[in-house]
Amino acid sequence: MDLIAPFLQHLQSQQYSENSLQSHRLDLRRFLAWLEPEEGSSPLPRLKHLALEQLEAYQEDLGQHYKQRTVARHLSSLKLFLDFWVSQGSIPLNPVHQLRFPEIVPEPLEMLTLWEVQALLEAPSLDHYLGLRDRTMLELLYACGLKVSELLGLNVGNLFLDLGFIKVYRKQVRMVPLLPRTSELLQRYLSEAREGRLLSTDDPCLFPGRNGTRMSRMGFWAMVRKHAQRAGIEKPLNPRMLRHSFAMHLLQNGMDLTDIRDLFGYVSLDATLQYAHVNRPDFEEEYHRYHPRGEHYQKQGEP
């Protein structure tokens, strides 16, 4: 009996990304291999009688091969997995809740300076359709603090340019405000560059790659590294740096952390279409005021 597939289908229905699903799949395969059910038999009987001592032994085994952050991720995958089968009535309880997870020391955030962000965003040339696409993607990524998977998953139907928002799908739907300059760039990209690059005119994807279909993560980061080199940025880039830079630049300019959490769409907060700007009428105004590339942005100390 395959216990992993129904669990992953459940996560997929909760809008988990493909990368998350793959991580959970690999983590759980490792655990079930460690648990060693008899060949060809279901691991369910062993899961029903899983004891805290077994989990502590598994945690110790993980610690011999991985860093503490990775150990914690494996245990989190297992916790979600067992919670699911408890909810299905297949096992009586989840002993992972009694397990003490390893303490994780936060790593210093890697981010770009405001100068580096500006140089990166201006590196793609607007004289070529690929340059227009690349600049639009980079501008949107930084302007909205998106994850790369969220950016690449955008469809044309996610744009509400007349309202100044985009709809982003994560575990829940959220509406993220757009800067006027980002909306203008999107309008230009849609009218000048997108349609001619689609393999099929019915394809809703916002940013097709060179082959006319949705751009891959590898293709995106090859593009980012190319423009970073052109911009003279020597530090190695990773998928989180623009997202961290987005948050830190807003914080440094005075935006409230709870508003940044709303922009990120954390599941612990209300992430519906009206989640922030109804409860906080100044939410959109504050976003445009504090974003370094916003039309109303003022540096600290200026009147």
PDB file of C-alpha atoms in Angstrom:
ATOM      1  CA  MET A   1       0.000   0.000   0.000  1.00  0.00           C
ATOM      2  CA  ASP A   2       1.455   3.330  -1.083  1.00  0.00           C
ATOM      3  CA  LEU A   3       0.867   5.755   1.775  1.00  0.00           C
ATOM      4  CA  ILE A   4       2.867   8.631   0.301  1.00  0.00           C
ATOM      5  CA  ALA A   5       0.812   9.227  -2.862  1.00  0.00           C
ATOM      6  CA  PRO A   6      -2.528  10.040  -1.116  1.00  0.00           C
ATOM      7  CA  PHE A   7      -0.676  12.359   1.271  1.00  0.00           C
ATOM      8  CA  LEU A   8       0.972  14.228  -1.620  1.00  0.00           C
ATOM      9  CA  GLN A   9      -2.379  14.504  -3.400  1.00  0.00           C
ATOM     10  CA  HIS A  10      -3.741  16.140  -0.245  1.00  0.00           C
ATOM     11  CA  LEU A  11      -0.847  18.623  -0.160  1.00  0.00           C
ATOM     12  CA  GLN A  12      -1.336  19.364  -3.847  1.00  0.00           C
ATOM     13  CA  SER A  13      -4.969  20.257  -3.138  1.00  0.00           C
ATOM     14  CA  GLN A  14      -3.639  22.704  -0.537  1.00  0.00           C
ATOM     15  CA  GLN A  15      -1.606  24.511  -3.240  1.00  0.00           C
ATOM     16  CA  TYR A  16       1.816  23.189  -2.151  1.00  0.00           C
ATOM     17  CA  SER A  17       4.477  23.838  -4.795  1.00  0.00           C
ATOM     18  CA  GLU A  18       6.039  21.043  -6.858  1.00  0.00           C
ATOM     19  CA  ASN A  19       9.357  21.637  -5.096  1.00  0.00           C
ATOM     20  CA  SER A  20       7.707  21.151  -1.697  1.00  0.00           C
ATOM     21  CA  LEU A  21       5.969  17.997  -2.875  1.00  0.00           C
ATOM     22  CA  GLN A  22       9.253  16.581  -4.135  1.00  0.00           C
ATOM     23  CA  SER A  23      11.000  17.373  -0.830  1.00  0.00           C
ATOM     24  CA  HIS A  24       8.237  15.686   1.175  1.00  0.00           C
ATOM     25  CA  ARG A  25       8.328  12.667  -1.146  1.00  0.00           C
ATOM     26  CA  LEU A  26      12.076  12.155  -0.710  1.00  0.00           C
ATOM     27  CA  ASP A  27      11.970  12.771   3.053  1.00  0.00           C
ATOM     28  CA  LEU A  28       9.209  10.216   3.558  1.00  0.00           C
ATOM     29  CA  ARG A  29      10.828   7.599   1.338  1.00  0.00           C
ATOM     30  CA  ARG A  30      13.913   7.849   3.522  1.00  0.00           C
ATOM     31  CA  PHE A  31      11.888   7.423   6.690  1.00  0.00           C
ATOM     32  CA  LEU A  32       9.935   4.425   5.403  1.00  0.00           C
ATOM     33  CA  ALA A  33      13.168   2.805   4.222  1.00  0.00           C
ATOM     34  CA  TRP A  34      14.619   3.347   7.706  1.00  0.00           C
ATOM     35  CA  LEU A  35      11.485   1.892   9.284  1.00  0.00           C
ATOM     36  CA  GLU A  36      12.101  -1.261   7.208  1.00  0.00           C
ATOM     37  CA  PRO A  37       8.666  -2.815   6.749  1.00  0.00           C
ATOM     38  CA  GLU A  38       8.720  -6.324   5.380  1.00  0.00           C
ATOM     39  CA  GLU A  39       9.237  -6.380   1.612  1.00  0.00           C
ATOM     40  CA  GLY A  40       5.927  -6.061  -0.209  1.00  0.00           C
ATOM     41  CA  SER A  41       3.988  -5.303   2.975  1.00  0.00           C
ATOM     42  CA  SER A  42       2.323  -2.067   4.012  1.00  0.00           C
ATOM     43  CA  PRO A  43       4.164   0.112   6.571  1.00  0.00           C
ATOM     44  CA  LEU A  44       0.803   0.999   8.138  1.00  0.00           C
ATOM     45  CA  PRO A  45       0.977  -1.586  10.981  1.00  0.00           C
ATOM     46  CA  ARG A  46       4.372  -0.209  12.047  1.00  0.00           C
ATOM     47  CA  LEU A  47       3.077   3.373  11.878  1.00  0.00           C
ATOM     48  CA  LYS A  48       0.156   2.439  14.138  1.00  0.00           C
ATOM     49  CA  HIS A  49       2.627   1.364  16.845  1.00  0.00           C
ATOM     50  CA  LEU A  50       5.298   3.989  16.205  1.00  0.00           C
ATOM     51  CA  ALA A  51       6.899   4.994  19.512  1.00  0.00           C
ATOM     52  CA  LEU A  52       8.686   8.144  20.597  1.00  0.00           C
ATOM     53  CA  GLU A  53      11.861   6.130  21.181  1.00  0.00           C
ATOM     54  CA  GLN A  54      11.890   5.076  17.527  1.00  0.00           C
ATOM     55  CA  LEU A  55      11.535   8.664  16.400  1.00  0.00           C
ATOM     56  CA  GLU A  56      14.379   9.753  18.662  1.00  0.00           C
ATOM     57  CA  ALA A  57      16.535   7.043  17.100  1.00  0.00           C
ATOM     58  CA  TYR A  58      15.545   8.226  13.645  1.00  0.00           C
ATOM     59  CA  GLN A  59      16.388  11.811  14.562  1.00  0.00           C
ATOM     60  CA  GLU A  60      19.799  10.673  15.783  1.00  0.00           C
ATOM     61  CA  ASP A  61      20.354   8.807  12.512  1.00  0.00           C
ATOM     62  CA  LEU A  62      19.431  11.920  10.508  1.00  0.00           C
ATOM     63  CA  GLY A  63      21.846  13.973  12.595  1.00  0.00           C
ATOM     64  CA  GLN A  64      24.720  11.772  11.488  1.00  0.00           C
ATOM     65  CA  HIS A  65      24.121  12.651   7.848  1.00  0.00           C
ATOM     66  CA  TYR A  66      22.559  16.130   7.709  1.00  0.00           C
ATOM     67  CA  LYS A  67      22.736  19.591   9.228  1.00  0.00           C
ATOM     68  CA  GLN A  68      20.214  20.449  11.932  1.00  0.00           C
ATOM     69  CA  ARG A  69      18.103  22.543   9.552  1.00  0.00           C
ATOM     70  CA  THR A  70      17.723  19.562   7.195  1.00  0.00           C
ATOM     71  CA  VAL A  71      16.946  17.254  10.127  1.00  0.00           C
ATOM     72  CA  ALA A  72      14.158  19.614  11.166  1.00  0.00           C
ATOM     73  CA  ARG A  73      12.777  19.582   7.618  1.00  0.00           C
ATOM     74  CA  HIS A  74      12.691  15.765   7.560  1.00  0.00           C
ATOM     75  CA  LEU A  75      10.854  15.715  10.876  1.00  0.00           C
ATOM     76  CA  SER A  76       8.390  18.360   9.682  1.00  0.00           C
ATOM     77  CA  SER A  77       7.623  16.224   6.621  1.00  0.00           C
ATOM     78  CA  LEU A  78       7.015  13.236   8.864  1.00  0.00           C
ATOM     79  CA  LYS A  79       4.815  15.278  11.189  1.00  0.00           C
ATOM     80  CA  LEU A  80       2.589  16.400   8.304  1.00  0.00           C
ATOM     81  CA  PHE A  81       2.486  12.850   6.926  1.00  0.00           C
ATOM     82  CA  LEU A  82       1.394  11.265  10.195  1.00  0.00           C
ATOM     83  CA  ASP A  83      -1.108  14.063  10.913  1.00  0.00           C
ATOM     84  CA  PHE A  84      -2.740  13.276   7.581  1.00  0.00           C
ATOM     85  CA  TRP A  85      -3.141   9.579   8.348  1.00  0.00           C
ATOM     86  CA  VAL A  86      -4.431  10.377  11.837  1.00  0.00           C
ATOM     87  CA  SER A  87      -7.082  12.599  10.215  1.00  0.00           C
ATOM     88  CA  GLN A  88      -7.992   9.664   7.942  1.00  0.00           C
ATOM     89  CA  GLY A  89      -8.477   7.400  10.964  1.00  0.00           C
ATOM     90  CA  SER A  90      -5.728   5.018   9.818  1.00  0.00           C
ATOM     91  CA  ILE A  91      -3.397   5.520  12.806  1.00  0.00           C
ATOM     92  CA  PRO A  92      -4.365   6.479  16.366  1.00  0.00           C
ATOM     93  CA  LEU A  93      -1.887   9.261  17.134  1.00  0.00           C
ATOM     94  CA  ASN A  94       1.162  11.161  15.934  1.00  0.00           C
ATOM     95  CA  PRO A  95       4.134  10.796  18.314  1.00  0.00           C
ATOM     96  CA  VAL A  96       6.146  13.416  16.382  1.00  0.00           C
ATOM     97  CA  HIS A  97       4.248  16.024  18.414  1.00  0.00           C
ATOM     98  CA  GLN A  98       6.121  14.745  21.487  1.00  0.00           C
ATOM     99  CA  LEU A  99       9.501  14.968  19.789  1.00  0.00           C
ATOM    100  CA  ARG A 100      11.866  17.818  20.558  1.00  0.00           C
ATOM    101  CA  PHE A 101      12.987  19.315  17.260  1.00  0.00           C
ATOM    102  CA  PRO A 102      16.590  20.519  16.899  1.00  0.00           C
ATOM    103  CA  GLU A 103      17.184  24.179  17.658  1.00  0.00           C
ATOM    104  CA  ILE A 104      17.961  26.122  14.517  1.00  0.00           C
ATOM    105  CA  VAL A 105      20.248  29.126  14.711  1.00  0.00           C
ATOM    106  CA  PRO A 106      19.003  31.623  12.118  1.00  0.00           C
ATOM    107  CA  GLU A 107      21.494  32.227   9.346  1.00  0.00           C
ATOM    108  CA  PRO A 108      22.276  35.825   8.379  1.00  0.00           C
ATOM    109  CA  LEU A 109      20.011  36.934   5.555  1.00  0.00           C
ATOM    110  CA  GLU A 110      21.734  37.266   2.215  1.00  0.00           C
ATOM    111  CA  MET A 111      20.552  40.318   0.356  1.00  0.00           C
ATOM    112  CA  LEU A 112      21.484  42.772  -2.337  1.00  0.00           C
ATOM    113  CA  THR A 113      22.144  46.431  -1.684  1.00  0.00           C
ATOM    114  CA  LEU A 114      19.780  48.952  -3.211  1.00  0.00           C
ATOM    115  CA  TRP A 115      22.497  49.830  -5.754  1.00  0.00           C
ATOM    116  CA  GLU A 116      22.925  46.163  -6.704  1.00  0.00           C
ATOM    117  CA  VAL A 117      19.165  45.715  -7.121  1.00  0.00           C
ATOM    118  CA  GLN A 118      18.962  48.772  -9.344  1.00  0.00           C
ATOM    119  CA  ALA A 119      21.913  47.592 -11.452  1.00  0.00           C
ATOM    120  CA  LEU A 120      20.377  44.119 -11.826  1.00  0.00           C
ATOM    121  CA  LEU A 121      16.952  45.442 -12.810  1.00  0.00           C
ATOM    122  CA  GLU A 122      18.415  47.775 -15.412  1.00  0.00           C
ATOM    123  CA  ALA A 123      20.805  45.201 -16.909  1.00  0.00           C
ATOM    124  CA  PRO A 124      18.340  43.711 -19.470  1.00  0.00           C
ATOM    125  CA  SER A 125      18.043  45.878 -22.577  1.00  0.00           C
ATOM    126  CA  LEU A 126      14.536  47.015 -23.498  1.00  0.00           C
ATOM    127  CA  ASP A 127      15.541  47.116 -27.172  1.00  0.00           C
ATOM    128  CA  HIS A 128      14.996  43.350 -27.533  1.00  0.00           C
ATOM    129  CA  TYR A 129      11.943  41.267 -26.697  1.00  0.00           C
ATOM    130  CA  LEU A 130      13.963  38.961 -24.408  1.00  0.00           C
ATOM    131  CA  GLY A 131      15.399  41.958 -22.591  1.00  0.00           C
ATOM    132  CA  LEU A 132      11.895  43.369 -22.126  1.00  0.00           C
ATOM    133  CA  ARG A 133      10.688  40.026 -20.776  1.00  0.00           C
ATOM    134  CA  ASP A 134      13.691  39.664 -18.453  1.00  0.00           C
ATOM    135  CA  ARG A 135      13.400  43.172 -17.055  1.00  0.00           C
ATOM    136  CA  THR A 136       9.665  42.728 -16.484  1.00  0.00           C
ATOM    137  CA  MET A 137      10.278  39.469 -14.598  1.00  0.00           C
ATOM    138  CA  LEU A 138      13.025  40.937 -12.414  1.00  0.00           C
ATOM    139  CA  GLU A 139      11.055  44.102 -11.719  1.00  0.00           C
ATOM    140  CA  LEU A 140       7.967  42.076 -10.769  1.00  0.00           C
ATOM    141  CA  LEU A 141       9.969  39.710  -8.570  1.00  0.00           C
ATOM    142  CA  TYR A 142      11.492  42.560  -6.574  1.00  0.00           C
ATOM    143  CA  ALA A 143       8.482  44.891  -6.608  1.00  0.00           C
ATOM    144  CA  CYS A 144       6.159  42.236  -5.166  1.00  0.00           C
ATOM    145  CA  GLY A 145       8.538  40.049  -3.117  1.00  0.00           C
ATOM    146  CA  LEU A 146       7.459  36.929  -4.992  1.00  0.00           C
ATOM    147  CA  LYS A 147       8.965  33.496  -4.777  1.00  0.00           C
ATOM    148  CA  VAL A 148      10.496  32.302  -8.033  1.00  0.00           C
ATOM    149  CA  SER A 149       7.904  29.508  -8.238  1.00  0.00           C
ATOM    150  CA  GLU A 150       5.133  32.098  -7.819  1.00  0.00           C
ATOM    151  CA  LEU A 151       6.606  34.289 -10.553  1.00  0.00           C
ATOM    152  CA  LEU A 152       6.991  31.420 -13.020  1.00  0.00           C
ATOM    153  CA  GLY A 153       3.490  30.159 -12.244  1.00  0.00           C
ATOM    154  CA  LEU A 154       1.780  33.445 -13.115  1.00  0.00           C
ATOM    155  CA  ASN A 155      -0.803  33.500 -15.904  1.00  0.00           C
ATOM    156  CA  VAL A 156      -2.141  36.516 -17.755  1.00  0.00           C
ATOM    157  CA  GLY A 157      -5.387  36.050 -15.840  1.00  0.00           C
ATOM    158  CA  ASN A 158      -3.516  36.772 -12.599  1.00  0.00           C
ATOM    159  CA  LEU A 159      -2.990  40.390 -13.652  1.00  0.00           C
ATOM    160  CA  PHE A 160      -5.375  43.139 -12.571  1.00  0.00           C
ATOM    161  CA  LEU A 161      -3.431  46.061 -13.974  1.00  0.00           C
ATOM    162  CA  ASP A 162      -6.387  48.453 -13.938  1.00  0.00           C
ATOM    163  CA  LEU A 163      -6.668  47.858 -10.179  1.00  0.00           C
ATOM    164  CA  GLY A 164      -2.908  47.812  -9.583  1.00  0.00           C
ATOM    165  CA  PHE A 165      -2.776  44.251  -8.202  1.00  0.00           C
ATOM    166  CA  ILE A 166      -1.706  40.747  -9.161  1.00  0.00           C
ATOM    167  CA  LYS A 167      -3.289  37.552  -7.850  1.00  0.00           C
ATOM    168  CA  VAL A 168      -0.720  35.101  -6.465  1.00  0.00           C
ATOM    169  CA  TYR A 169      -1.434  31.465  -5.680  1.00  0.00           C
ATOM    170  CA  ARG A 170       0.406  29.839  -2.798  1.00  0.00           C
ATOM    171  CA  LYS A 171      -1.301  27.724  -0.147  1.00  0.00           C
ATOM    172  CA  GLN A 172      -3.949  30.421  -0.255  1.00  0.00           C
ATOM    173  CA  VAL A 173      -4.720  33.179  -2.733  1.00  0.00           C
ATOM    174  CA  ARG A 174      -3.408  36.666  -2.062  1.00  0.00           C
ATOM    175  CA  MET A 175      -3.578  39.972  -3.901  1.00  0.00           C
ATOM    176  CA  VAL A 176      -0.285  41.876  -4.071  1.00  0.00           C
ATOM    177  CA  PRO A 177      -0.155  45.576  -5.017  1.00  0.00           C
ATOM    178  CA  LEU A 178       1.842  46.707  -8.025  1.00  0.00           C
ATOM    179  CA  LEU A 179       3.987  49.786  -8.383  1.00  0.00           C
ATOM    180  CA  PRO A 180       2.893  52.058 -11.275  1.00  0.00           C
ATOM    181  CA  ARG A 181       6.238  51.544 -13.023  1.00  0.00           C
ATOM    182  CA  THR A 182       5.791  47.756 -12.767  1.00  0.00           C
ATOM    183  CA  SER A 183       2.259  47.969 -14.215  1.00  0.00           C
ATOM    184  CA  GLU A 184       3.550  50.089 -17.108  1.00  0.00           C
ATOM    185  CA  LEU A 185       6.331  47.602 -17.807  1.00  0.00           C
ATOM    186  CA  LEU A 186       3.852  44.714 -17.758  1.00  0.00           C
ATOM    187  CA  GLN A 187       1.581  46.559 -20.184  1.00  0.00           C
ATOM    188  CA  ARG A 188       4.481  47.131 -22.567  1.00  0.00           C
ATOM    189  CA  TYR A 189       5.651  43.517 -22.259  1.00  0.00           C
ATOM    190  CA  LEU A 190       2.143  42.186 -22.997  1.00  0.00           C
ATOM    191  CA  SER A 191       1.726  44.381 -26.072  1.00  0.00           C
ATOM    192  CA  GLU A 192       5.242  44.044 -27.524  1.00  0.00           C
ATOM    193  CA  ALA A 193       6.900  40.804 -26.435  1.00  0.00           C
ATOM    194  CA  ARG A 194       4.720  38.042 -25.011  1.00  0.00           C
ATOM    195  CA  GLU A 195       2.341  36.855 -27.728  1.00  0.00           C
ATOM    196  CA  GLY A 196       4.984  36.310 -30.392  1.00  0.00           C
ATOM    197  CA  ARG A 197       6.934  33.973 -28.110  1.00  0.00           C
ATOM    198  CA  LEU A 198       4.091  31.569 -27.242  1.00  0.00           C
ATOM    199  CA  LEU A 199       4.151  28.093 -28.722  1.00  0.00           C
ATOM    200  CA  SER A 200       0.355  28.142 -28.552  1.00  0.00           C
ATOM    201  CA  THR A 201      -1.742  31.309 -28.481  1.00  0.00           C
ATOM    202  CA  ASP A 202      -4.084  29.560 -26.028  1.00  0.00           C
ATOM    203  CA  ASP A 203      -1.315  29.155 -23.466  1.00  0.00           C
ATOM    204  CA  PRO A 204      -2.127  31.414 -20.467  1.00  0.00           C
ATOM    205  CA  CYS A 205       1.430  31.509 -19.056  1.00  0.00           C
ATOM    206  CA  LEU A 206       2.686  35.035 -18.520  1.00  0.00           C
ATOM    207  CA  PHE A 207       6.391  34.434 -19.103  1.00  0.00           C
ATOM    208  CA  PRO A 208       7.200  31.844 -21.801  1.00  0.00           C
ATOM    209  CA  GLY A 209      10.787  30.694 -22.220  1.00  0.00           C
ATOM    210  CA  ARG A 210      12.781  30.342 -25.423  1.00  0.00           C
ATOM    211  CA  ASN A 211      10.866  27.208 -26.447  1.00  0.00           C
ATOM    212  CA  GLY A 212       7.517  29.003 -26.168  1.00  0.00           C
ATOM    213  CA  THR A 213       6.324  27.202 -23.036  1.00  0.00           C
ATOM    214  CA  ARG A 214       6.488  28.168 -19.355  1.00  0.00           C
ATOM    215  CA  MET A 215      10.000  29.051 -18.243  1.00  0.00           C
ATOM    216  CA  SER A 216      11.753  26.592 -15.925  1.00  0.00           C
ATOM    217  CA  ARG A 217      13.538  27.485 -12.680  1.00  0.00           C
ATOM    218  CA  MET A 218      16.862  26.519 -14.228  1.00  0.00           C
ATOM    219  CA  GLY A 219      16.191  28.757 -17.204  1.00  0.00           C
ATOM    220  CA  PHE A 220      15.213  31.629 -14.943  1.00  0.00           C
ATOM    221  CA  TRP A 221      18.332  31.434 -12.796  1.00  0.00           C
ATOM    222  CA  ALA A 222      20.571  31.145 -15.833  1.00  0.00           C
ATOM    223  CA  MET A 223      18.975  34.396 -16.981  1.00  0.00           C
ATOM    224  CA  VAL A 224      19.478  36.051 -13.566  1.00  0.00           C
ATOM    225  CA  ARG A 225      23.141  35.045 -13.399  1.00  0.00           C
ATOM    226  CA  LYS A 226      23.711  36.427 -16.911  1.00  0.00           C
ATOM    227  CA  HIS A 227      22.254  39.809 -15.992  1.00  0.00           C
ATOM    228  CA  ALA A 228      23.999  39.860 -12.610  1.00  0.00           C
ATOM    229  CA  GLN A 229      27.326  39.408 -14.367  1.00  0.00           C
ATOM    230  CA  ARG A 230      26.422  42.181 -16.786  1.00  0.00           C
ATOM    231  CA  ALA A 231      25.493  44.411 -13.825  1.00  0.00           C
ATOM    232  CA  GLY A 232      28.853  43.798 -12.145  1.00  0.00           C
ATOM    233  CA  ILE A 233      27.398  41.909  -9.166  1.00  0.00           C
ATOM    234  CA  GLU A 234      30.099  39.559  -7.926  1.00  0.00           C
ATOM    235  CA  LYS A 235      28.344  37.927  -4.953  1.00  0.00           C
ATOM    236  CA  PRO A 236      26.685  34.585  -5.745  1.00  0.00           C
ATOM    237  CA  LEU A 237      22.921  34.867  -6.141  1.00  0.00           C
ATOM    238  CA  ASN A 238      20.408  32.401  -4.715  1.00  0.00           C
ATOM    239  CA  PRO A 239      16.623  32.133  -5.133  1.00  0.00           C
ATOM    240  CA  ARG A 240      15.876  33.971  -1.893  1.00  0.00           C
ATOM    241  CA  MET A 241      18.082  37.044  -2.245  1.00  0.00           C
ATOM    242  CA  LEU A 242      15.672  39.304  -4.120  1.00  0.00           C
ATOM    243  CA  ARG A 243      12.843  38.261  -1.793  1.00  0.00           C
ATOM    244  CA  HIS A 244      14.956  39.032   1.292  1.00  0.00           C
ATOM    245  CA  SER A 245      16.083  42.289  -0.287  1.00  0.00           C
ATOM    246  CA  PHE A 246      12.456  43.257  -0.922  1.00  0.00           C
ATOM    247  CA  ALA A 247      11.575  42.709   2.735  1.00  0.00           C
ATOM    248  CA  MET A 248      14.685  44.273   4.235  1.00  0.00           C
ATOM    249  CA  HIS A 249      14.541  47.396   2.068  1.00  0.00           C
ATOM    250  CA  LEU A 250      10.929  47.983   3.095  1.00  0.00           C
ATOM    251  CA  LEU A 251      11.766  47.391   6.769  1.00  0.00           C
ATOM    252  CA  GLN A 252      14.738  49.720   6.601  1.00  0.00           C
ATOM    253  CA  ASN A 253      12.509  52.425   5.173  1.00  0.00           C
ATOM    254  CA  GLY A 254       9.988  52.037   7.988  1.00  0.00           C
ATOM    255  CA  MET A 255       7.269  49.674   6.789  1.00  0.00           C
ATOM    256  CA  ASP A 256       5.613  47.569   9.487  1.00  0.00           C
ATOM    257  CA  LEU A 257       6.581  43.890   9.665  1.00  0.00           C
ATOM    258  CA  THR A 258       2.966  42.728   9.760  1.00  0.00           C
ATOM    259  CA  ASP A 259       2.368  44.413   6.405  1.00  0.00           C
ATOM    260  CA  ILE A 260       5.366  42.613   4.935  1.00  0.00           C
ATOM    261  CA  ARG A 261       3.974  39.329   6.237  1.00  0.00           C
ATOM    262  CA  ASP A 262       0.746  40.136   4.402  1.00  0.00           C
ATOM    263  CA  LEU A 263       2.666  40.833   1.206  1.00  0.00           C
ATOM    264  CA  PHE A 264       4.428  37.482   1.557  1.00  0.00           C
ATOM    265  CA  GLY A 265       1.102  35.713   2.085  1.00  0.00           C
ATOM    266  CA  TYR A 266       2.014  33.684   5.150  1.00  0.00           C
ATOM    267  CA  VAL A 267      -0.714  31.141   5.913  1.00  0.00           C
ATOM    268  CA  SER A 268      -0.975  32.310   9.508  1.00  0.00           C
ATOM    269  CA  LEU A 269      -2.508  35.577   8.263  1.00  0.00           C
ATOM    270  CA  ASP A 270      -5.627  36.346   6.264  1.00  0.00           C
ATOM    271  CA  ALA A 271      -4.610  35.951   2.629  1.00  0.00           C
ATOM    272  CA  THR A 272      -7.903  36.522   0.830  1.00  0.00           C
ATOM    273  CA  LEU A 273      -8.406  39.120  -1.866  1.00  0.00           C
ATOM    274  CA  GLN A 274      -9.394  41.785   0.675  1.00  0.00           C
ATOM    275  CA  TYR A 275      -7.020  40.626   3.433  1.00  0.00           C
ATOM    276  CA  ALA A 276      -5.087  43.811   4.148  1.00  0.00           C
ATOM    277  CA  HIS A 277      -6.255  46.896   2.353  1.00  0.00           C
ATOM    278  CA  VAL A 278      -9.781  46.566   3.786  1.00  0.00           C
ATOM    279  CA  ASN A 279      -8.622  46.065   7.374  1.00  0.00           C
ATOM    280  CA  ARG A 280      -5.880  48.681   6.876  1.00  0.00           C
ATOM    281  CA  PRO A 281      -7.039  51.431   4.484  1.00  0.00           C
ATOM    282  CA  ASP A 282      -3.485  52.818   4.301  1.00  0.00           C
ATOM    283  CA  PHE A 283      -1.935  49.476   3.314  1.00  0.00           C
ATOM    284  CA  GLU A 284      -1.559  50.248  -0.389  1.00  0.00           C
ATOM    285  CA  GLU A 285      -0.505  53.835   0.322  1.00  0.00           C
ATOM    286  CA  GLU A 286       2.185  52.640   2.742  1.00  0.00           C
ATOM    287  CA  TYR A 287       3.466  50.129   0.172  1.00  0.00           C
ATOM    288  CA  HIS A 288       3.939  52.809  -2.486  1.00  0.00           C
ATOM    289  CA  ARG A 289       5.474  55.182   0.046  1.00  0.00           C
ATOM    290  CA  TYR A 290       8.110  52.809   1.398  1.00  0.00           C
ATOM    291  CA  HIS A 291       9.111  50.790  -1.672  1.00  0.00           C
ATOM    292  CA  PRO A 292      12.397  52.256  -2.984  1.00  0.00           C
ATOM    293  CA  ARG A 293      11.074  52.155  -6.562  1.00  0.00           C
ATOM    294  CA  GLY A 294       7.647  53.586  -5.739  1.00  0.00           C
ATOM    295  CA  GLU A 295       6.553  56.909  -7.208  1.00  0.00           C
ATOM    296  CA  HIS A 296       5.816  58.365  -3.756  1.00  0.00           C
ATOM    297  CA  TYR A 297       8.964  57.057  -2.064  1.00  0.00           C
ATOM    298  CA  GLN A 298      10.867  59.539   0.061  1.00  0.00           C
ATOM    299  CA  LYS A 299      14.210  58.885   1.689  1.00  0.00           C
ATOM    300  CA  GLN A 300      14.361  59.106   5.462  1.00  0.00           C
ATOM    301  CA  GLY A 301      14.990  62.634   6.613  1.00  0.00           C
ATOM    302  CA  GLU A 302      13.483  64.243   3.530  1.00  0.00           C
ATOM    303  CA  PRO A 303      10.339  66.392   3.972  1.00  0.00           C
TER     304      PRO A 303
END
